[in-house]
Every structure is written in C-alpha cells, then in structure tokens.
Amino acid sequence: MDNSPNLARNMDYYEDLARKAVTIDKQAVYYTVTPKYAGGRTVPYGYQMTARGVNRDGSPGLKFDDIVYNEMYDRKRKWAFNLGYRLDGDLKPVPVGGTP
C-alpha cells in the first residue's frame, strides 16, 4: 500500500478496513465497489467504495462510502493524472466506445 502524502486514500486502504472488520472484529460486512465512468469512456475515473458492518452484538460497525479516483502517480517526476479522463493528441477523450 502506498501511503504517499501526495495521494488520496487508495483502494488498498478501504480493502484493509473491510478485511480487518471481518477477520479481526468479526463483523458481518456488506462491501461493494462500483466503477464510475465519464460519458462513453471505457476506463473508470473512479470507484465508489461502500461498506456497512454489523458487530456480533447487533450494533453498527464499519461504515464508509467514498470515491477512490483512478489516478496514476509518478514519484520521480511528481505528477499524477486520472486514467478515466485521459485525452488524445486532438484533446478528445480516450478510450471511448465498446471493447472489441
């Protein structure tokens, strides 16, 4: 898991929360990950990470509902971009359309 201060929380962060709730805290957890797309693009710009947990005694447990953006980060050059919002040389969104 990359805990760079330049990046927002990533999928690993939320997956670890859910894993801990189930394996250590013994919660029943409903966990979903839903990709989010911009227009006709085939690569998501982010993922909706949602979890609801219930402790063994019936009390509420784990709870989150956040978007993790589909970002790529280069530590050496210190830049980041969202894969779901990429543009081609003509500033058109890529990729778009269906998969072959």
CSV table of N, CA, C and O in Angstrom, one decimal:
chain,number,residue,atom,x,y,z
A,1,MET,N,0.8,-1.2,0.0
A,1,MET,CA,0.0,0.0,0.0
A,1,MET,C,0.9,1.2,0.0
A,1,MET,O,1.8,1.3,0.8
A,2,ASP,N,0.6,2.2,-0.9
A,2,ASP,CA,1.3,3.4,-1.0
A,2,ASP,C,0.7,4.5,-0.1
A,2,ASP,O,-0.4,4.9,-0.4
A,3,ASN,N,1.4,4.9,0.9
A,3,ASN,CA,0.9,6.0,1.8
A,3,ASN,C,1.5,7.3,1.5
A,3,ASN,O,1.8,8.1,2.4
A,4,SER,N,1.8,7.6,0.2
A,4,SER,CA,2.4,8.8,-0.2
A,4,SER,C,1.5,10.0,0.3
A,4,SER,O,0.3,9.9,0.1
A,5,PRO,N,2.1,11.0,0.9
A,5,PRO,CA,1.3,12.2,1.3
A,5,PRO,C,0.7,12.9,0.1
A,5,PRO,O,-0.2,13.7,0.3
A,6,ASN,N,1.2,12.7,-1.1
A,6,ASN,CA,0.6,13.3,-2.3
A,6,ASN,C,-0.6,12.6,-2.9
A,6,ASN,O,-1.2,13.1,-3.8
A,7,LEU,N,-0.9,11.5,-2.4
A,7,LEU,CA,-2.1,10.8,-2.9
A,7,LEU,C,-3.2,10.7,-1.9
A,7,LEU,O,-3.0,10.6,-0.7
A,8,ALA,N,-4.4,10.6,-2.4
A,8,ALA,CA,-5.6,10.4,-1.6
A,8,ALA,C,-5.6,8.9,-1.2
A,8,ALA,O,-4.8,8.1,-1.7
A,9,ARG,N,-6.5,8.6,-0.3
A,9,ARG,CA,-6.6,7.2,0.1
A,9,ARG,C,-6.9,6.3,-1.1
A,9,ARG,O,-7.7,6.7,-1.9
A,10,ASN,N,-6.2,5.2,-1.2
A,10,ASN,CA,-6.5,4.3,-2.4
A,10,ASN,C,-7.3,3.1,-2.0
A,10,ASN,O,-7.8,3.0,-0.9
A,11,MET,N,-7.5,2.2,-3.0
A,11,MET,CA,-8.4,1.1,-2.8
A,11,MET,C,-7.9,0.2,-1.7
A,11,MET,O,-8.7,-0.4,-0.9
A,12,ASP,N,-6.6,0.0,-1.6
A,12,ASP,CA,-6.0,-0.8,-0.5
A,12,ASP,C,-6.4,-0.4,0.9
A,12,ASP,O,-6.7,-1.2,1.8
A,13,TYR,N,-6.5,0.9,1.1
A,13,TYR,CA,-6.9,1.5,2.4
A,13,TYR,C,-8.3,1.0,2.8
A,13,TYR,O,-8.5,0.4,3.9
A,14,TYR,N,-9.3,1.0,1.8
A,14,TYR,CA,-10.6,0.6,2.1
A,14,TYR,C,-10.7,-0.9,2.2
A,14,TYR,O,-11.5,-1.5,3.1
A,15,GLU,N,-10.0,-1.6,1.4
A,15,GLU,CA,-10.0,-3.1,1.4
A,15,GLU,C,-9.4,-3.6,2.8
A,15,GLU,O,-9.9,-4.5,3.3
A,16,ASP,N,-8.4,-2.9,3.3
A,16,ASP,CA,-7.9,-3.2,4.6
A,16,ASP,C,-8.8,-3.0,5.7
A,16,ASP,O,-8.9,-3.8,6.7
A,17,LEU,N,-9.6,-1.9,5.6
A,17,LEU,CA,-10.6,-1.6,6.6
A,17,LEU,C,-11.7,-2.8,6.6
A,17,LEU,O,-12.1,-3.2,7.7
A,18,ALA,N,-12.1,-3.2,5.5
A,18,ALA,CA,-13.1,-4.2,5.4
A,18,ALA,C,-12.6,-5.6,5.9
A,18,ALA,O,-13.2,-6.3,6.6
A,19,ARG,N,-11.3,-5.9,5.5
A,19,ARG,CA,-10.7,-7.1,5.9
A,19,ARG,C,-10.6,-7.2,7.4
A,19,ARG,O,-10.9,-8.2,8.1
A,20,LYS,N,-10.1,-6.1,8.0
A,20,LYS,CA,-10.0,-6.0,9.5
A,20,LYS,C,-11.3,-6.2,10.2
A,20,LYS,O,-11.4,-6.9,11.2
A,21,ALA,N,-12.4,-5.5,9.7
A,21,ALA,CA,-13.7,-5.6,10.3
A,21,ALA,C,-14.2,-7.1,10.3
A,21,ALA,O,-14.8,-7.5,11.3
A,22,VAL,N,-13.9,-7.8,9.2
A,22,VAL,CA,-14.4,-9.2,9.1
A,22,VAL,C,-13.5,-10.1,9.9
A,22,VAL,O,-14.0,-10.9,10.7
A,23,THR,N,-12.2,-10.1,9.7
A,23,THR,CA,-11.3,-11.1,10.3
A,23,THR,C,-10.9,-10.8,11.8
A,23,THR,O,-10.8,-11.7,12.5
A,24,ILE,N,-10.8,-9.5,12.1
A,24,ILE,CA,-10.4,-9.2,13.5
A,24,ILE,C,-11.6,-8.9,14.4
A,24,ILE,O,-11.7,-9.4,15.5
A,25,ASP,N,-12.4,-8.0,13.9
A,25,ASP,CA,-13.6,-7.5,14.7
A,25,ASP,C,-14.8,-8.5,14.6
A,25,ASP,O,-15.8,-8.3,15.3
A,26,LYS,N,-14.7,-9.4,13.6
A,26,LYS,CA,-15.8,-10.4,13.5
A,26,LYS,C,-17.1,-9.8,13.1
A,26,LYS,O,-18.2,-10.3,13.5
A,27,GLN,N,-17.1,-8.8,12.3
A,27,GLN,CA,-18.3,-8.1,11.8
A,27,GLN,C,-18.8,-8.8,10.6
A,27,GLN,O,-18.1,-9.4,9.8
A,28,ALA,N,-20.1,-8.7,10.4
A,28,ALA,CA,-20.7,-9.1,9.1
A,28,ALA,C,-20.7,-7.8,8.3
A,28,ALA,O,-21.2,-6.8,8.7
A,29,VAL,N,-20.1,-7.9,7.1
A,29,VAL,CA,-19.9,-6.7,6.3
A,29,VAL,C,-20.4,-6.8,4.9
A,29,VAL,O,-20.2,-7.8,4.2
A,30,TYR,N,-21.2,-5.9,4.5
A,30,TYR,CA,-21.7,-5.8,3.1
A,30,TYR,C,-20.8,-4.8,2.4
A,30,TYR,O,-20.8,-3.6,2.8
A,31,TYR,N,-20.0,-5.2,1.4
A,31,TYR,CA,-19.0,-4.4,0.8
A,31,TYR,C,-19.1,-4.4,-0.7
A,31,TYR,O,-19.3,-5.4,-1.3
A,32,THR,N,-19.2,-3.2,-1.3
A,32,THR,CA,-19.3,-3.1,-2.7
A,32,THR,C,-18.3,-2.1,-3.3
A,32,THR,O,-17.9,-1.2,-2.6
A,33,VAL,N,-17.9,-2.4,-4.5
A,33,VAL,CA,-17.0,-1.5,-5.3
A,33,VAL,C,-17.7,-1.3,-6.6
A,33,VAL,O,-17.9,-2.3,-7.4
A,34,THR,N,-18.0,0.0,-7.0
A,34,THR,CA,-18.7,0.2,-8.2
A,34,THR,C,-17.9,1.2,-9.1
A,34,THR,O,-17.6,2.3,-8.6
A,35,PRO,N,-17.5,0.8,-10.3
A,35,PRO,CA,-16.8,1.7,-11.1
A,35,PRO,C,-17.6,2.9,-11.6
A,35,PRO,O,-18.8,2.8,-11.8
A,36,LYS,N,-17.0,4.1,-11.7
A,36,LYS,CA,-17.7,5.3,-12.2
A,36,LYS,C,-17.1,5.8,-13.5
A,36,LYS,O,-15.8,5.9,-13.6
A,37,TYR,N,-17.9,6.0,-14.5
A,37,TYR,CA,-17.4,6.4,-15.8
A,37,TYR,C,-17.8,7.8,-16.2
A,37,TYR,O,-18.9,8.2,-15.8
A,38,ALA,N,-17.1,8.4,-17.0
A,38,ALA,CA,-17.4,9.7,-17.6
A,38,ALA,C,-17.8,9.6,-19.0
A,38,ALA,O,-17.0,9.2,-19.9
A,39,GLY,N,-19.1,9.8,-19.4
A,39,GLY,CA,-19.6,9.6,-20.7
A,39,GLY,C,-19.4,8.3,-21.3
A,39,GLY,O,-19.6,7.3,-20.6
A,40,GLY,N,-18.9,8.2,-22.5
A,40,GLY,CA,-18.7,6.9,-23.2
A,40,GLY,C,-17.3,6.3,-23.0
A,40,GLY,O,-17.0,5.3,-23.7
A,41,ARG,N,-16.6,6.7,-22.0
A,41,ARG,CA,-15.3,6.2,-21.8
A,41,ARG,C,-15.3,4.8,-21.3
A,41,ARG,O,-16.3,4.4,-20.6
A,42,THR,N,-14.3,4.0,-21.6
A,42,THR,CA,-14.3,2.6,-21.1
A,42,THR,C,-13.4,2.4,-19.9
A,42,THR,O,-13.4,1.3,-19.4
A,43,VAL,N,-12.7,3.4,-19.5
A,43,VAL,CA,-11.9,3.3,-18.3
A,43,VAL,C,-12.5,4.2,-17.2
A,43,VAL,O,-12.8,5.3,-17.5
A,44,PRO,N,-12.8,3.6,-16.0
A,44,PRO,CA,-13.4,4.4,-15.0
A,44,PRO,C,-12.5,5.5,-14.5
A,44,PRO,O,-11.3,5.4,-14.4
A,45,TYR,N,-13.2,6.7,-14.1
A,45,TYR,CA,-12.4,7.8,-13.5
A,45,TYR,C,-12.3,7.5,-12.0
A,45,TYR,O,-11.5,8.2,-11.3
A,46,GLY,N,-13.1,6.6,-11.4
A,46,GLY,CA,-13.0,6.3,-10.0
A,46,GLY,C,-13.9,5.1,-9.6
A,46,GLY,O,-14.5,4.5,-10.5
A,47,TYR,N,-13.8,4.8,-8.4
A,47,TYR,CA,-14.6,3.6,-7.8
A,47,TYR,C,-15.3,4.0,-6.6
A,47,TYR,O,-14.6,4.6,-5.7
A,48,GLN,N,-16.6,3.8,-6.5
A,48,GLN,CA,-17.3,4.1,-5.3
A,48,GLN,C,-17.1,2.9,-4.4
A,48,GLN,O,-17.5,1.7,-4.7
A,49,MET,N,-16.5,3.1,-3.2
A,49,MET,CA,-16.2,2.1,-2.2
A,49,MET,C,-17.2,2.3,-1.1
A,49,MET,O,-17.2,3.3,-0.4
A,50,THR,N,-18.0,1.2,-0.9
A,50,THR,CA,-19.0,1.3,0.2
A,50,THR,C,-19.0,0.1,1.0
A,50,THR,O,-18.9,-1.0,0.5
A,51,ALA,N,-19.1,0.3,2.3
A,51,ALA,CA,-19.2,-0.8,3.3
A,51,ALA,C,-20.1,-0.5,4.4
A,51,ALA,O,-20.1,0.7,4.9
A,52,ARG,N,-20.9,-1.5,4.9
A,52,ARG,CA,-21.7,-1.3,6.1
A,52,ARG,C,-21.4,-2.6,6.9
A,52,ARG,O,-21.6,-3.7,6.4
A,53,GLY,N,-21.0,-2.4,8.2
A,53,GLY,CA,-20.8,-3.6,9.0
A,53,GLY,C,-21.7,-3.6,10.2
A,53,GLY,O,-22.2,-2.6,10.6
A,54,VAL,N,-21.9,-4.8,10.7
A,54,VAL,CA,-22.7,-5.0,11.9
A,54,VAL,C,-21.9,-5.9,12.9
A,54,VAL,O,-21.4,-7.0,12.5
A,55,ASN,N,-21.7,-5.4,14.1
A,55,ASN,CA,-21.0,-6.2,15.1
A,55,ASN,C,-21.8,-7.4,15.5
A,55,ASN,O,-23.0,-7.5,15.3
A,56,ARG,N,-21.1,-8.3,16.2
A,56,ARG,CA,-21.8,-9.5,16.7
A,56,ARG,C,-23.0,-9.3,17.6
A,56,ARG,O,-23.9,-10.0,17.7
A,57,ASP,N,-22.9,-8.2,18.4
A,57,ASP,CA,-24.0,-7.8,19.3
A,57,ASP,C,-25.1,-7.1,18.6
A,57,ASP,O,-26.1,-6.6,19.3
A,58,GLY,N,-25.0,-6.9,17.3
A,58,GLY,CA,-26.0,-6.2,16.5
A,58,GLY,C,-25.8,-4.7,16.4
A,58,GLY,O,-26.6,-4.0,15.7
A,59,SER,N,-24.8,-4.1,17.0
A,59,SER,CA,-24.6,-2.7,16.9
A,59,SER,C,-23.9,-2.4,15.6
A,59,SER,O,-23.3,-3.2,15.0
A,60,PRO,N,-24.0,-1.1,15.2
A,60,PRO,CA,-23.4,-0.7,13.9
A,60,PRO,C,-21.9,-0.8,14.0
A,60,PRO,O,-21.3,-0.6,15.0
A,61,GLY,N,-21.3,-1.2,12.9
A,61,GLY,CA,-19.8,-1.4,12.8
A,61,GLY,C,-19.2,-0.5,11.8
A,61,GLY,O,-19.6,0.7,11.7
A,62,LEU,N,-18.4,-1.1,10.9
A,62,LEU,CA,-17.7,-0.4,9.9
A,62,LEU,C,-18.7,0.4,9.0
A,62,LEU,O,-19.8,-0.2,8.6
A,63,LYS,N,-18.3,1.6,8.6
A,63,LYS,CA,-19.2,2.3,7.7
A,63,LYS,C,-18.3,3.3,6.9
A,63,LYS,O,-17.6,4.1,7.4
A,64,PHE,N,-18.4,3.2,5.5
A,64,PHE,CA,-17.7,4.2,4.7
A,64,PHE,C,-18.5,4.2,3.3
A,64,PHE,O,-19.1,3.2,2.9
A,65,ASP,N,-18.4,5.3,2.6
A,65,ASP,CA,-19.0,5.5,1.3
A,65,ASP,C,-18.2,6.6,0.6
A,65,ASP,O,-18.5,7.8,0.7
A,66,ASP,N,-17.1,6.2,0.0
A,66,ASP,CA,-16.2,7.2,-0.6
A,66,ASP,C,-15.8,6.8,-2.0
A,66,ASP,O,-15.9,5.6,-2.4
A,67,ILE,N,-15.4,7.8,-2.8
A,67,ILE,CA,-14.9,7.6,-4.1
A,67,ILE,C,-13.3,7.5,-4.1
A,67,ILE,O,-12.7,8.4,-3.5
A,68,VAL,N,-12.8,6.5,-4.7
A,68,VAL,CA,-11.3,6.5,-4.9
A,68,VAL,C,-11.1,6.7,-6.4
A,68,VAL,O,-11.6,6.1,-7.3
A,69,TYR,N,-10.3,7.8,-6.7
A,69,TYR,CA,-10.1,8.2,-8.1
A,69,TYR,C,-9.0,7.3,-8.7
A,69,TYR,O,-8.1,6.8,-8.1
A,70,ASN,N,-9.2,7.0,-10.0
A,70,ASN,CA,-8.3,6.2,-10.8
A,70,ASN,C,-7.1,6.9,-11.2
A,70,ASN,O,-7.0,7.3,-12.4
A,71,GLU,N,-6.2,7.2,-10.3
A,71,GLU,CA,-5.0,8.1,-10.6
A,71,GLU,C,-3.8,7.3,-10.7
A,71,GLU,O,-3.6,6.3,-10.0
A,72,MET,N,-2.9,7.8,-11.6
A,72,MET,CA,-1.6,7.2,-11.7
A,72,MET,C,-0.6,8.3,-11.3
A,72,MET,O,-0.8,9.5,-11.6
A,73,TYR,N,0.4,7.9,-10.5
A,73,TYR,CA,1.3,8.9,-9.9
A,73,TYR,C,2.7,8.5,-10.2
A,73,TYR,O,3.1,7.3,-10.1
A,74,ASP,N,3.6,9.4,-10.6
A,74,ASP,CA,5.0,9.2,-10.9
A,74,ASP,C,5.8,9.9,-9.8
A,74,ASP,O,5.8,11.1,-9.7
A,75,ARG,N,6.4,9.1,-8.9
A,75,ARG,CA,7.1,9.7,-7.7
A,75,ARG,C,8.3,10.5,-8.2
A,75,ARG,O,8.6,11.5,-7.6
A,76,LYS,N,9.0,10.0,-9.2
A,76,LYS,CA,10.2,10.6,-9.7
A,76,LYS,C,9.9,12.0,-10.3
A,76,LYS,O,10.6,13.0,-10.0
A,77,ARG,N,8.9,12.1,-11.1
A,77,ARG,CA,8.6,13.4,-11.7
A,77,ARG,C,7.5,14.2,-11.0
A,77,ARG,O,7.2,15.3,-11.4
A,78,LYS,N,6.9,13.6,-10.0
A,78,LYS,CA,5.9,14.3,-9.1
A,78,LYS,C,4.7,14.8,-9.9
A,78,LYS,O,4.3,15.9,-9.7
A,79,TRP,N,4.1,13.9,-10.7
A,79,TRP,CA,2.9,14.3,-11.3
A,79,TRP,C,1.9,13.1,-11.2
A,79,TRP,O,2.2,12.0,-11.0
A,80,ALA,N,0.6,13.5,-11.3
A,80,ALA,CA,-0.5,12.5,-11.3
A,80,ALA,C,-1.5,12.8,-12.3
A,80,ALA,O,-1.7,14.0,-12.7
A,81,PHE,N,-2.2,11.8,-12.8
A,81,PHE,CA,-3.3,12.1,-13.7
A,81,PHE,C,-4.3,11.0,-13.6
A,81,PHE,O,-4.0,9.9,-13.1
A,82,ASN,N,-5.6,11.3,-13.9
A,82,ASN,CA,-6.6,10.3,-13.8
A,82,ASN,C,-6.8,9.6,-15.1
A,82,ASN,O,-7.0,10.2,-16.1
A,83,LEU,N,-6.7,8.3,-15.0
A,83,LEU,CA,-6.7,7.4,-16.2
A,83,LEU,C,-8.1,7.5,-16.9
A,83,LEU,O,-8.2,7.3,-18.1
A,84,GLY,N,-9.2,7.8,-16.2
A,84,GLY,CA,-10.5,7.9,-16.8
A,84,GLY,C,-10.8,9.2,-17.4
A,84,GLY,O,-11.9,9.4,-18.0
A,85,TYR,N,-9.9,10.2,-17.4
A,85,TYR,CA,-10.1,11.5,-18.0
A,85,TYR,C,-9.0,11.8,-19.1
A,85,TYR,O,-8.8,12.9,-19.4
A,86,ARG,N,-8.3,10.8,-19.5
A,86,ARG,CA,-7.2,11.0,-20.5
A,86,ARG,C,-7.7,11.5,-21.8
A,86,ARG,O,-8.8,11.2,-22.2
A,87,LEU,N,-6.9,12.4,-22.5
A,87,LEU,CA,-7.2,12.9,-23.8
A,87,LEU,C,-6.1,12.5,-24.8
A,87,LEU,O,-5.0,12.3,-24.4
A,88,ASP,N,-6.5,12.4,-26.1
A,88,ASP,CA,-5.5,12.1,-27.1
A,88,ASP,C,-4.9,13.4,-27.6
A,88,ASP,O,-5.1,14.5,-27.0
A,89,GLY,N,-4.1,13.3,-28.6
A,89,GLY,CA,-3.4,14.5,-29.1
A,89,GLY,C,-4.3,15.6,-29.7
A,89,GLY,O,-3.9,16.7,-29.7
A,90,ASP,N,-5.5,15.2,-30.0
A,90,ASP,CA,-6.5,16.2,-30.5
A,90,ASP,C,-7.4,16.6,-29.4
A,90,ASP,O,-8.5,17.3,-29.6
A,91,LEU,N,-7.1,16.3,-28.2
A,91,LEU,CA,-7.8,16.7,-26.9
A,91,LEU,C,-9.2,16.0,-26.9
A,91,LEU,O,-10.2,16.6,-26.4
A,92,LYS,N,-9.3,14.8,-27.5
A,92,LYS,CA,-10.5,14.0,-27.5
A,92,LYS,C,-10.4,13.0,-26.4
A,92,LYS,O,-9.3,12.4,-26.2
A,93,PRO,N,-11.5,12.6,-25.7
A,93,PRO,CA,-11.4,11.6,-24.6
A,93,PRO,C,-11.0,10.2,-25.2
A,93,PRO,O,-11.4,9.9,-26.3
A,94,VAL,N,-10.1,9.6,-24.5
A,94,VAL,CA,-9.8,8.2,-24.8
A,94,VAL,C,-9.7,7.3,-23.6
A,94,VAL,O,-9.4,7.9,-22.5
A,95,PRO,N,-9.9,6.1,-23.6
A,95,PRO,CA,-10.6,5.4,-24.8
A,95,PRO,C,-12.1,5.6,-24.6
A,95,PRO,O,-12.6,5.8,-23.5
A,96,VAL,N,-12.8,5.5,-25.7
A,96,VAL,CA,-14.3,5.5,-25.7
A,96,VAL,C,-14.8,4.4,-26.5
A,96,VAL,O,-14.1,3.7,-27.2
A,97,GLY,N,-16.1,4.1,-26.4
A,97,GLY,CA,-16.7,3.0,-27.2
A,97,GLY,C,-16.7,1.7,-26.4
A,97,GLY,O,-16.2,1.7,-25.3
A,98,GLY,N,-17.1,0.7,-27.1
A,98,GLY,CA,-17.1,-0.6,-26.5
A,98,GLY,C,-15.7,-1.3,-26.6
A,98,GLY,O,-14.8,-0.8,-27.3
A,99,THR,N,-15.6,-2.4,-26.0
A,99,THR,CA,-14.4,-3.2,-26.1
A,99,THR,C,-14.6,-4.2,-27.3
A,99,THR,O,-15.7,-4.6,-27.6
A,100,PRO,N,-13.5,-4.5,-28.0
A,100,PRO,CA,-13.6,-5.4,-29.1
A,100,PRO,C,-14.0,-6.9,-28.7
A,100,PRO,O,-13.9,-7.3,-27.7
